[in-house]
GROMACS .gro file of C-alpha atoms in nm:
model
  380
    1MET     CA    1   0.406   2.312  -0.016
    2LYS     CA    2   0.510   2.105   0.273
    3ALA     CA    3   0.645   1.768   0.325
    4PHE     CA    4   0.606   1.579   0.663
    5VAL     CA    5   0.898   1.326   0.712
    6THR     CA    6   0.957   1.083   1.005
    7ASN     CA    7   1.333   1.024   0.992
    8GLY     CA    8   1.427   0.739   1.237
    9ASN     CA    9   1.613   0.897   1.554
   10ASN     CA   10   1.562   1.231   1.392
   11GLY     CA   11   1.184   1.277   1.469
   12LEU     CA   12   0.947   1.439   1.267
   13ARG     CA   13   1.103   1.697   1.008
   14ILE     CA   14   0.892   1.959   0.808
   15PHE     CA   15   1.021   2.075   0.492
   16ASP     CA   16   0.897   2.360   0.223
   17ILE     CA   17   0.924   2.180  -0.099
   18THR     CA   18   0.791   2.459  -0.327
   19ASN     CA   19   1.138   2.475  -0.489
   20GLN     CA   20   1.204   2.090  -0.549
   21ARG     CA   21   1.568   2.146  -0.618
   22ASN     CA   22   1.625   2.357  -0.292
   23LEU     CA   23   1.432   2.171  -0.004
   24THR     CA   24   1.415   2.394   0.309
   25GLU     CA   25   1.340   2.265   0.648
   26ILE     CA   26   1.089   2.492   0.816
   27GLY     CA   27   0.996   2.283   1.116
   28TYR     CA   28   1.123   1.984   1.332
   29PHE     CA   29   0.971   1.782   1.607
   30GLY     CA   30   1.181   1.507   1.784
   31ASP     CA   31   1.039   1.210   1.983
   32GLY     CA   32   1.285   0.931   1.965
   33GLU     CA   33   1.259   0.678   1.678
   34LEU     CA   34   0.961   0.744   1.450
   35TYR     CA   35   0.845   0.504   1.175
   36GLY     CA   36   0.503   0.655   1.028
   37VAL     CA   37   0.284   0.956   1.003
   38THR     CA   38  -0.061   1.043   0.901
   39LEU     CA   39  -0.239   1.364   0.909
   40SER     CA   40  -0.604   1.461   0.997
   41SER     CA   41  -0.839   1.555   0.739
   42ASP     CA   42  -0.801   1.922   0.807
   43ASN     CA   43  -0.436   1.909   0.803
   44THR     CA   44  -0.405   2.051   1.157
   45LYS     CA   45  -0.270   1.757   1.331
   46ALA     CA   46  -0.004   1.476   1.272
   47PHE     CA   47  -0.030   1.141   1.425
   48ILE     CA   48   0.329   0.996   1.450
   49VAL     CA   49   0.435   0.645   1.573
   50GLY     CA   50   0.757   0.510   1.683
   51PHE     CA   51   0.940   0.337   1.945
   52ASN     CA   52   0.765   0.561   2.223
   53GLY     CA   53   0.391   0.481   2.087
   54LEU     CA   54   0.172   0.729   1.929
   55THR     CA   55   0.241   1.099   1.964
   56ILE     CA   56  -0.010   1.376   1.843
   57VAL     CA   57   0.138   1.708   1.715
   58ASP     CA   58  -0.030   2.026   1.642
   59ILE     CA   59   0.098   2.147   1.298
   60THR     CA   60  -0.154   2.441   1.255
   61ASP     CA   61   0.183   2.635   1.227
   62PRO     CA   62   0.434   2.411   1.069
   63THR     CA   63   0.711   2.622   1.188
   64THR     CA   64   0.643   2.546   1.547
   65PRO     CA   65   0.493   2.190   1.563
   66THR     CA   66   0.344   2.137   1.930
   67LYS     CA   67   0.320   1.791   2.101
   68ILE     CA   68  -0.054   1.781   2.231
   69GLY     CA   69  -0.108   1.424   2.324
   70HIS     CA   70   0.084   1.089   2.358
   71TYR     CA   71  -0.009   0.717   2.409
   72ASP     CA   72   0.257   0.512   2.562
   73THR     CA   73   0.270   0.150   2.417
   74GLY     CA   74   0.522   0.050   2.709
   75GLY     CA   75   0.842   0.056   2.514
   76SER     CA   76   0.704  -0.159   2.239
   77GLY     CA   77   0.750   0.014   1.899
   78VAL     CA   78   0.448   0.111   1.675
   79TYR     CA   79   0.517   0.094   1.277
   80ALA     CA   80   0.190   0.201   1.158
   81VAL     CA   81  -0.115   0.430   1.209
   82THR     CA   82  -0.452   0.506   1.037
   83LEU     CA   83  -0.753   0.715   1.133
   84SER     CA   84  -1.119   0.632   1.100
   85SER     CA   85  -1.313   0.826   0.838
   86ASP     CA   86  -1.437   1.071   1.110
   87GLY     CA   87  -1.121   1.118   1.252
   88THR     CA   88  -1.222   1.001   1.628
   89LYS     CA   89  -1.014   0.683   1.623
   90ALA     CA   90  -0.671   0.589   1.563
   91PHE     CA   91  -0.577   0.224   1.474
   92ILE     CA   92  -0.214   0.145   1.552
   93ALA     CA   93  -0.010  -0.147   1.471
   94ASN     CA   94   0.140  -0.257   1.802
   95HIS     CA   95   0.173  -0.669   1.834
   96GLY     CA   96  -0.173  -0.658   1.664
   97LEU     CA   97  -0.429  -0.371   1.630
   98VAL     CA   98  -0.480  -0.120   1.926
   99VAL     CA   99  -0.778   0.128   1.900
  100LEU     CA  100  -0.748   0.459   2.061
  101ASP     CA  101  -1.032   0.715   2.099
  102VAL     CA  102  -0.865   1.035   1.979
  103THR     CA  103  -1.183   1.274   2.000
  104ASN     CA  104  -0.973   1.460   2.260
  105PRO     CA  105  -0.627   1.470   2.093
  106THR     CA  106  -0.469   1.604   2.423
  107ASN     CA  107  -0.565   1.266   2.581
  108PRO     CA  108  -0.590   0.965   2.365
  109ILE     CA  109  -0.763   0.668   2.537
  110ARG     CA  110  -0.727   0.296   2.450
  111ILE     CA  111  -1.070   0.156   2.353
  112ASP     CA  112  -0.974  -0.199   2.273
  113ASN     CA  113  -0.685  -0.412   2.132
  114TYR     CA  114  -0.657  -0.747   1.931
  115ASN     CA  115  -0.330  -0.924   1.957
  116ILE     CA  116  -0.251  -1.115   1.645
  117GLY     CA  117   0.111  -1.052   1.604
  118PRO     CA  118   0.269  -0.861   1.305
  119THR     CA  119   0.018  -0.765   1.053
  120GLU     CA  120   0.049  -0.736   0.666
  121ASP     CA  121  -0.253  -0.585   0.517
  122ILE     CA  122  -0.582  -0.464   0.602
  123ALA     CA  123  -0.910  -0.438   0.379
  124LEU     CA  124  -1.238  -0.296   0.488
  125SER     CA  125  -1.584  -0.423   0.385
  126ASN     CA  126  -1.768  -0.200   0.149
  127ASN     CA  127  -1.996  -0.077   0.437
  128GLY     CA  128  -1.700  -0.022   0.673
  129THR     CA  129  -1.803  -0.262   0.942
  130LYS     CA  130  -1.553  -0.524   0.898
  131ALA     CA  131  -1.193  -0.515   0.900
  132PHE     CA  132  -1.007  -0.815   0.740
  133VAL     CA  133  -0.651  -0.859   0.855
  134THR     CA  134  -0.373  -1.056   0.721
  135HIS     CA  135  -0.092  -1.185   0.946
  136GLN     CA  136   0.165  -1.467   0.974
  137ASP     CA  137  -0.101  -1.706   1.073
  138GLY     CA  138  -0.379  -1.637   0.830
  139LEU     CA  139  -0.687  -1.400   0.796
  140ALA     CA  140  -0.848  -1.207   1.113
  141ILE     CA  141  -1.203  -1.070   1.061
  142LEU     CA  142  -1.293  -0.809   1.292
  143ASP     CA  143  -1.623  -0.623   1.350
  144ILE     CA  144  -1.528  -0.264   1.402
  145THR     CA  145  -1.882  -0.124   1.430
  146ASN     CA  146  -1.833  -0.156   1.818
  147PRO     CA  147  -1.446  -0.132   1.896
  148THR     CA  148  -1.508  -0.190   2.247
  149ASN     CA  149  -1.605  -0.546   2.171
  150PHE     CA  150  -1.459  -0.688   1.859
  151SER     CA  151  -1.649  -0.990   1.719
  152ILE     CA  152  -1.360  -1.212   1.606
  153ALA     CA  153  -1.321  -1.463   1.345
  154HIS     CA  154  -1.010  -1.623   1.214
  155TYR     CA  155  -0.880  -1.871   0.951
  156ASN     CA  156  -0.567  -2.035   0.934
  157THR     CA  157  -0.469  -2.018   0.571
  158ASN     CA  158  -0.156  -2.269   0.632
  159GLY     CA  159   0.080  -2.014   0.463
  160SER     CA  160   0.162  -1.628   0.582
  161ALA     CA  161  -0.105  -1.424   0.464
  162MET     CA  162   0.033  -1.127   0.280
  163ASN     CA  163  -0.248  -0.940   0.128
  164VAL     CA  164  -0.622  -0.982   0.079
  165THR     CA  165  -0.892  -0.854  -0.158
  166ILE     CA  166  -1.271  -0.865  -0.098
  167SER     CA  167  -1.514  -0.958  -0.375
  168SER     CA  168  -1.736  -0.669  -0.492
  169ASP     CA  169  -2.025  -0.845  -0.353
  170GLY     CA  170  -1.843  -0.887   0.000
  171THR     CA  171  -1.894  -1.277  -0.008
  172LYS     CA  172  -1.556  -1.385  -0.065
  173ALA     CA  173  -1.197  -1.291   0.047
  174PHE     CA  174  -0.903  -1.363  -0.191
  175VAL     CA  175  -0.590  -1.435   0.013
  176ALA     CA  176  -0.233  -1.401  -0.118
  177ASP     CA  177  -0.086  -1.665   0.111
  178ASP     CA  178   0.302  -1.653   0.039
  179ARG     CA  179   0.411  -1.995  -0.003
  180ASN     CA  180   0.086  -2.136  -0.006
  181GLY     CA  181  -0.061  -1.953  -0.308
  182LEU     CA  182  -0.406  -1.822  -0.340
  183VAL     CA  183  -0.674  -1.906  -0.100
  184ILE     CA  184  -1.029  -1.835  -0.146
  185LEU     CA  185  -1.265  -1.803   0.153
  186ASP     CA  186  -1.644  -1.770   0.159
  187ILE     CA  187  -1.724  -1.483   0.398
  188THR     CA  188  -2.095  -1.457   0.358
  189ASN     CA  189  -2.088  -1.532   0.730
  190PRO     CA  190  -1.805  -1.332   0.853
  191SER     CA  191  -1.814  -1.504   1.192
  192HIS     CA  192  -1.737  -1.831   1.027
  193PRO     CA  193  -1.516  -1.801   0.707
  194ILE     CA  194  -1.487  -2.119   0.506
  195LYS     CA  195  -1.220  -2.231   0.257
  196ILE     CA  196  -1.394  -2.292  -0.095
  197GLY     CA  197  -1.100  -2.287  -0.322
  198HIS     CA  198  -0.724  -2.278  -0.327
  199TYR     CA  199  -0.449  -2.256  -0.611
  200ASP     CA  200  -0.073  -2.303  -0.540
  201THR     CA  201   0.131  -2.058  -0.759
  202ASP     CA  202   0.439  -2.276  -0.689
  203GLY     CA  203   0.618  -1.971  -0.550
  204ASN     CA  204   0.550  -1.684  -0.298
  205ALA     CA  205   0.208  -1.511  -0.365
  206LYS     CA  206   0.258  -1.160  -0.225
  207GLU     CA  207  -0.044  -0.979  -0.383
  208VAL     CA  208  -0.385  -1.059  -0.550
  209ILE     CA  209  -0.616  -0.841  -0.752
  210LEU     CA  210  -0.922  -0.920  -0.933
  211SER     CA  211  -1.051  -0.828  -1.289
  212HIS     CA  212  -1.329  -0.577  -1.311
  213ASN     CA  213  -1.586  -0.859  -1.354
  214GLY     CA  214  -1.447  -1.059  -1.070
  215LYS     CA  215  -1.378  -1.362  -1.268
  216ILE     CA  216  -1.010  -1.349  -1.308
  217ALA     CA  217  -0.750  -1.312  -1.028
  218PHE     CA  218  -0.391  -1.172  -1.099
  219ILE     CA  219  -0.146  -1.294  -0.836
  220VAL     CA  220   0.194  -1.142  -0.791
  221ASP     CA  221   0.433  -1.424  -0.732
  222SER     CA  222   0.773  -1.324  -0.630
  223THR     CA  223   0.936  -1.634  -0.791
  224ASN     CA  224   0.676  -1.686  -1.082
  225GLY     CA  225   0.603  -1.346  -1.197
  226LEU     CA  226   0.248  -1.256  -1.269
  227VAL     CA  227   0.010  -1.576  -1.230
  228ILE     CA  228  -0.333  -1.532  -1.380
  229VAL     CA  229  -0.608  -1.752  -1.242
  230ASP     CA  230  -0.971  -1.825  -1.341
  231ILE     CA  231  -1.185  -1.784  -1.054
  232SER     CA  232  -1.534  -1.784  -1.227
  233ASN     CA  233  -1.592  -2.113  -1.019
  234PRO     CA  234  -1.400  -2.032  -0.705
  235LYS     CA  235  -1.419  -2.369  -0.594
  236THR     CA  236  -1.197  -2.478  -0.877
  237PRO     CA  237  -0.962  -2.194  -0.948
  238ILE     CA  238  -0.765  -2.276  -1.293
  239LYS     CA  239  -0.445  -2.106  -1.409
  240ILE     CA  240  -0.495  -1.981  -1.745
  241GLY     CA  241  -0.199  -1.746  -1.789
  242ASN     CA  242   0.153  -1.629  -1.694
  243TYR     CA  243   0.400  -1.372  -1.742
  244ASN     CA  244   0.754  -1.451  -1.601
  245PRO     CA  245   1.042  -1.350  -1.823
  246THR     CA  246   1.396  -1.419  -1.713
  247ARG     CA  247   1.529  -1.193  -1.451
  248PHE     CA  248   1.211  -1.032  -1.367
  249THR     CA  249   1.036  -1.021  -1.038
  250VAL     CA  250   0.683  -0.883  -1.029
  251ARG     CA  251   0.630  -0.685  -0.715
  252GLY     CA  252   0.318  -0.427  -0.787
  253ILE     CA  253   0.033  -0.434  -1.021
  254THR     CA  254  -0.269  -0.236  -1.108
  255LEU     CA  255  -0.519  -0.268  -1.406
  256SER     CA  256  -0.655  -0.035  -1.645
  257HIS     CA  257  -1.003   0.078  -1.619
  258ASP     CA  258  -1.131  -0.083  -1.907
  259GLY     CA  259  -0.938  -0.420  -1.808
  260THR     CA  260  -0.734  -0.457  -2.131
  261LYS     CA  261  -0.399  -0.357  -1.968
  262ALA     CA  262  -0.202  -0.458  -1.667
  263PHE     CA  263   0.086  -0.229  -1.533
  264VAL     CA  264   0.330  -0.423  -1.332
  265THR     CA  265   0.667  -0.325  -1.153
  266ASP     CA  266   0.975  -0.534  -1.114
  267ASN     CA  267   1.187  -0.530  -0.788
  268SER     CA  268   1.469  -0.766  -0.884
  269SER     CA  269   1.715  -0.515  -0.921
  270SER     CA  270   1.815  -0.693  -1.247
  271LEU     CA  271   1.773  -0.366  -1.424
  272ALA     CA  272   1.601  -0.551  -1.707
  273ALA     CA  273   1.256  -0.362  -1.683
  274SER     CA  274   1.133  -0.190  -1.389
  275PHE     CA  275   0.789  -0.109  -1.529
  276VAL     CA  276   0.619  -0.325  -1.805
  277VAL     CA  277   0.281  -0.263  -1.981
  278LEU     CA  278   0.086  -0.599  -2.077
  279ASP     CA  279  -0.200  -0.650  -2.299
  280ILE     CA  280  -0.427  -0.891  -2.117
  281THR     CA  281  -0.735  -0.858  -2.340
  282THR     CA  282  -0.657  -1.226  -2.387
  283PRO     CA  283  -0.572  -1.336  -2.031
  284ILE     CA  284  -0.449  -1.673  -2.124
  285ASN     CA  285  -0.199  -1.504  -2.320
  286PRO     CA  286  -0.046  -1.190  -2.190
  287ILE     CA  287   0.154  -0.984  -2.431
  288LYS     CA  288   0.427  -0.729  -2.336
  289ILE     CA  289   0.330  -0.394  -2.507
  290SER     CA  290   0.645  -0.205  -2.369
  291SER     CA  291   0.866  -0.156  -2.072
  292TYR     CA  292   1.075   0.123  -1.916
  293ASN     CA  293   1.388   0.073  -1.723
  294THR     CA  294   1.427   0.317  -1.404
  295ASN     CA  295   1.775   0.162  -1.299
  296SER     CA  296   1.612   0.077  -0.966
  297ALA     CA  297   1.390  -0.182  -0.823
  298ALA     CA  298   1.025  -0.081  -0.842
  299PHE     CA  299   0.793  -0.175  -0.580
  300GLU     CA  300   0.421  -0.027  -0.589
  301ILE     CA  301   0.247   0.148  -0.864
  302THR     CA  302  -0.070   0.342  -0.918
  303LEU     CA  303  -0.225   0.528  -1.201
  304SER     CA  304  -0.363   0.890  -1.251
  305GLY     CA  305  -0.732   0.909  -1.277
  306ASP     CA  306  -0.725   0.987  -1.628
  307GLU     CA  307  -0.478   0.700  -1.691
  308THR     CA  308  -0.213   0.902  -1.865
  309LYS     CA  309   0.071   0.861  -1.598
  310ALA     CA  310   0.181   0.592  -1.384
  311PHE     CA  311   0.353   0.669  -1.033
  312LEU     CA  312   0.614   0.420  -0.922
  313ALA     CA  313   0.753   0.385  -0.564
  314ASP     CA  314   1.104   0.312  -0.718
  315HIS     CA  315   1.314   0.216  -0.409
  316ILE     CA  316   1.618   0.430  -0.409
  317LYS     CA  317   1.508   0.648  -0.704
  318GLY     CA  318   1.199   0.747  -0.495
  319LEU     CA  319   0.893   0.865  -0.684
  320VAL     CA  320   0.900   0.816  -1.070
  321ILE     CA  321   0.626   0.937  -1.287
  322ILE     CA  322   0.603   0.776  -1.628
  323ASP     CA  323   0.361   0.921  -1.909
  324ILE     CA  324   0.160   0.629  -2.048
  325THR     CA  325  -0.048   0.829  -2.286
  326ASN     CA  326   0.085   0.625  -2.575
  327PRO     CA  327   0.140   0.286  -2.376
  328THR     CA  328   0.367   0.158  -2.653
  329LYS     CA  329   0.599   0.413  -2.553
  330PRO     CA  330   0.632   0.503  -2.174
  331THR     CA  331   0.833   0.808  -2.088
  332LYS     CA  332   0.960   0.924  -1.763
  333VAL     CA  333   0.840   1.275  -1.705
  334GLY     CA  334   0.902   1.343  -1.349
  335TYR     CA  335   1.074   1.219  -1.028
  336TYR     CA  336   1.132   1.325  -0.669
  337ASN     CA  337   1.402   1.128  -0.451
  338THR     CA  338   1.245   1.038  -0.115
  339GLY     CA  339   1.541   0.794  -0.037
  340ASP     CA  340   1.389   0.460  -0.032
  341ALA     CA  341   1.018   0.449  -0.160
  342HIS     CA  342   0.820   0.134  -0.087
  343LYS     CA  343   0.454   0.239  -0.143
  344ILE     CA  344   0.241   0.513  -0.298
  345THR     CA  345  -0.116   0.643  -0.294
  346LEU     CA  346  -0.273   0.960  -0.451
  347SER     CA  347  -0.522   1.193  -0.294
  348ASN     CA  348  -0.863   1.182  -0.453
  349ASP     CA  349  -0.825   1.502  -0.650
  350GLY     CA  350  -0.493   1.358  -0.787
  351THR     CA  351  -0.289   1.658  -0.682
  352LYS     CA  352  -0.071   1.512  -0.399
  353ALA     CA  353   0.131   1.175  -0.374
  354PHE     CA  354   0.156   1.002  -0.058
  355VAL     CA  355   0.503   0.790  -0.050
  356ALA     CA  356   0.599   0.555   0.225
  357ASP     CA  357   0.952   0.560   0.235
  358GLY     CA  358   1.175   0.309   0.444
  359ASP     CA  359   1.439   0.577   0.524
  360TYR     CA  360   1.208   0.875   0.602
  361GLY     CA  361   0.858   0.752   0.660
  362LEU     CA  362   0.586   0.925   0.474
  363THR     CA  363   0.658   1.198   0.219
  364ILE     CA  364   0.355   1.435   0.082
  365ILE     CA  365   0.458   1.559  -0.259
  366ASP     CA  366   0.249   1.826  -0.447
  367LEU     CA  367   0.224   1.682  -0.802
  368GLU     CA  368   0.105   2.019  -0.960
  369LEU     CA  369   0.466   2.130  -0.889
  370PHE     CA  370   0.627   1.890  -1.112
  371THR     CA  371   0.784   2.030  -1.434
  372PRO     CA  372   0.804   1.748  -1.710
  373ILE     CA  373   1.129   1.619  -1.794
  374SER     CA  374   1.255   1.461  -2.117
  375SER     CA  375   1.402   1.108  -2.075
  376ASN     CA  376   1.462   0.817  -2.327
  377SER     CA  377   1.195   0.556  -2.317
  378SER     CA  378   1.250   0.192  -2.356
  379THR     CA  379   1.036  -0.081  -2.550
  380LYS     CA  380   1.240  -0.378  -2.463
   0.00000   0.00000   0.00000
């Protein structure tokens, strides 16, 4: 098992992590300050971004990574990269969105760009034809079916849009608009988004997710905890519940498949409870079932497919794995210290974790190598 890590001025470093207690560096590629990395679907190429733009590296033999292509952004840094599902296009964050044709990875060619300044979040429509991009001035809607000619719409949300979730029927966008709370837009006609609802969470809304039936919004507010809003009538959203204990700052949230539990993380560094399980069967009265203190400030959270484990991006503790088979007694069963973990996602088969790390970029971890450890649980 190998980890591909971007490490600031130290470039791309490749480690053998088969033995998690004895990391071995097996390859190295330096190209100035690097901030992000993503791999091609066949794992033969690494697309890495940094101060010098986008660099494409052949990692077929990870012991001798070889530069095969480069796109120079003219000295302006690139902080994120993602690939189209067919792997023919790279989307890079460079004072907006730049689309590159990487069909020939030895010669990436710019197709188009859209300058919207620093972006915070991107959501795609269910059919993959539209990109919804949040940034400091609101929500941009891009038609990505023909990236040589973006059809552009924009809505100024009056706050600083941090996160966006699209309704299951694709007709509404729910925007976590920082100090402006929740903004609900009708996107039935994506070229002309219309504001139809608003709820001020009284703090700084950072993230929004919807219940499985689409009638309730769960809003992560950095100062007011978890705010629960009835959106069954999106024109008149109504607050129906709140979870905001003392010294707790909600940062991440996910829901159980059956919609009866919310799993939230705390990144206040108060060390009160980094991970909390809530019963939301009655959303007007969320009840804490249990908690676990990782002694760090947890950011993002995701669940295994069978919902027996929670994976936390736990800041200085890295990746922390918690057994939630019994939700009343969460227990830490594994960890891997990446340095400064902020975000995490799992592969479709649940065998790999992709951790975005503030110090070391992207670390890829084989979860099948974890040996469960024993740990004291907490139900404060």
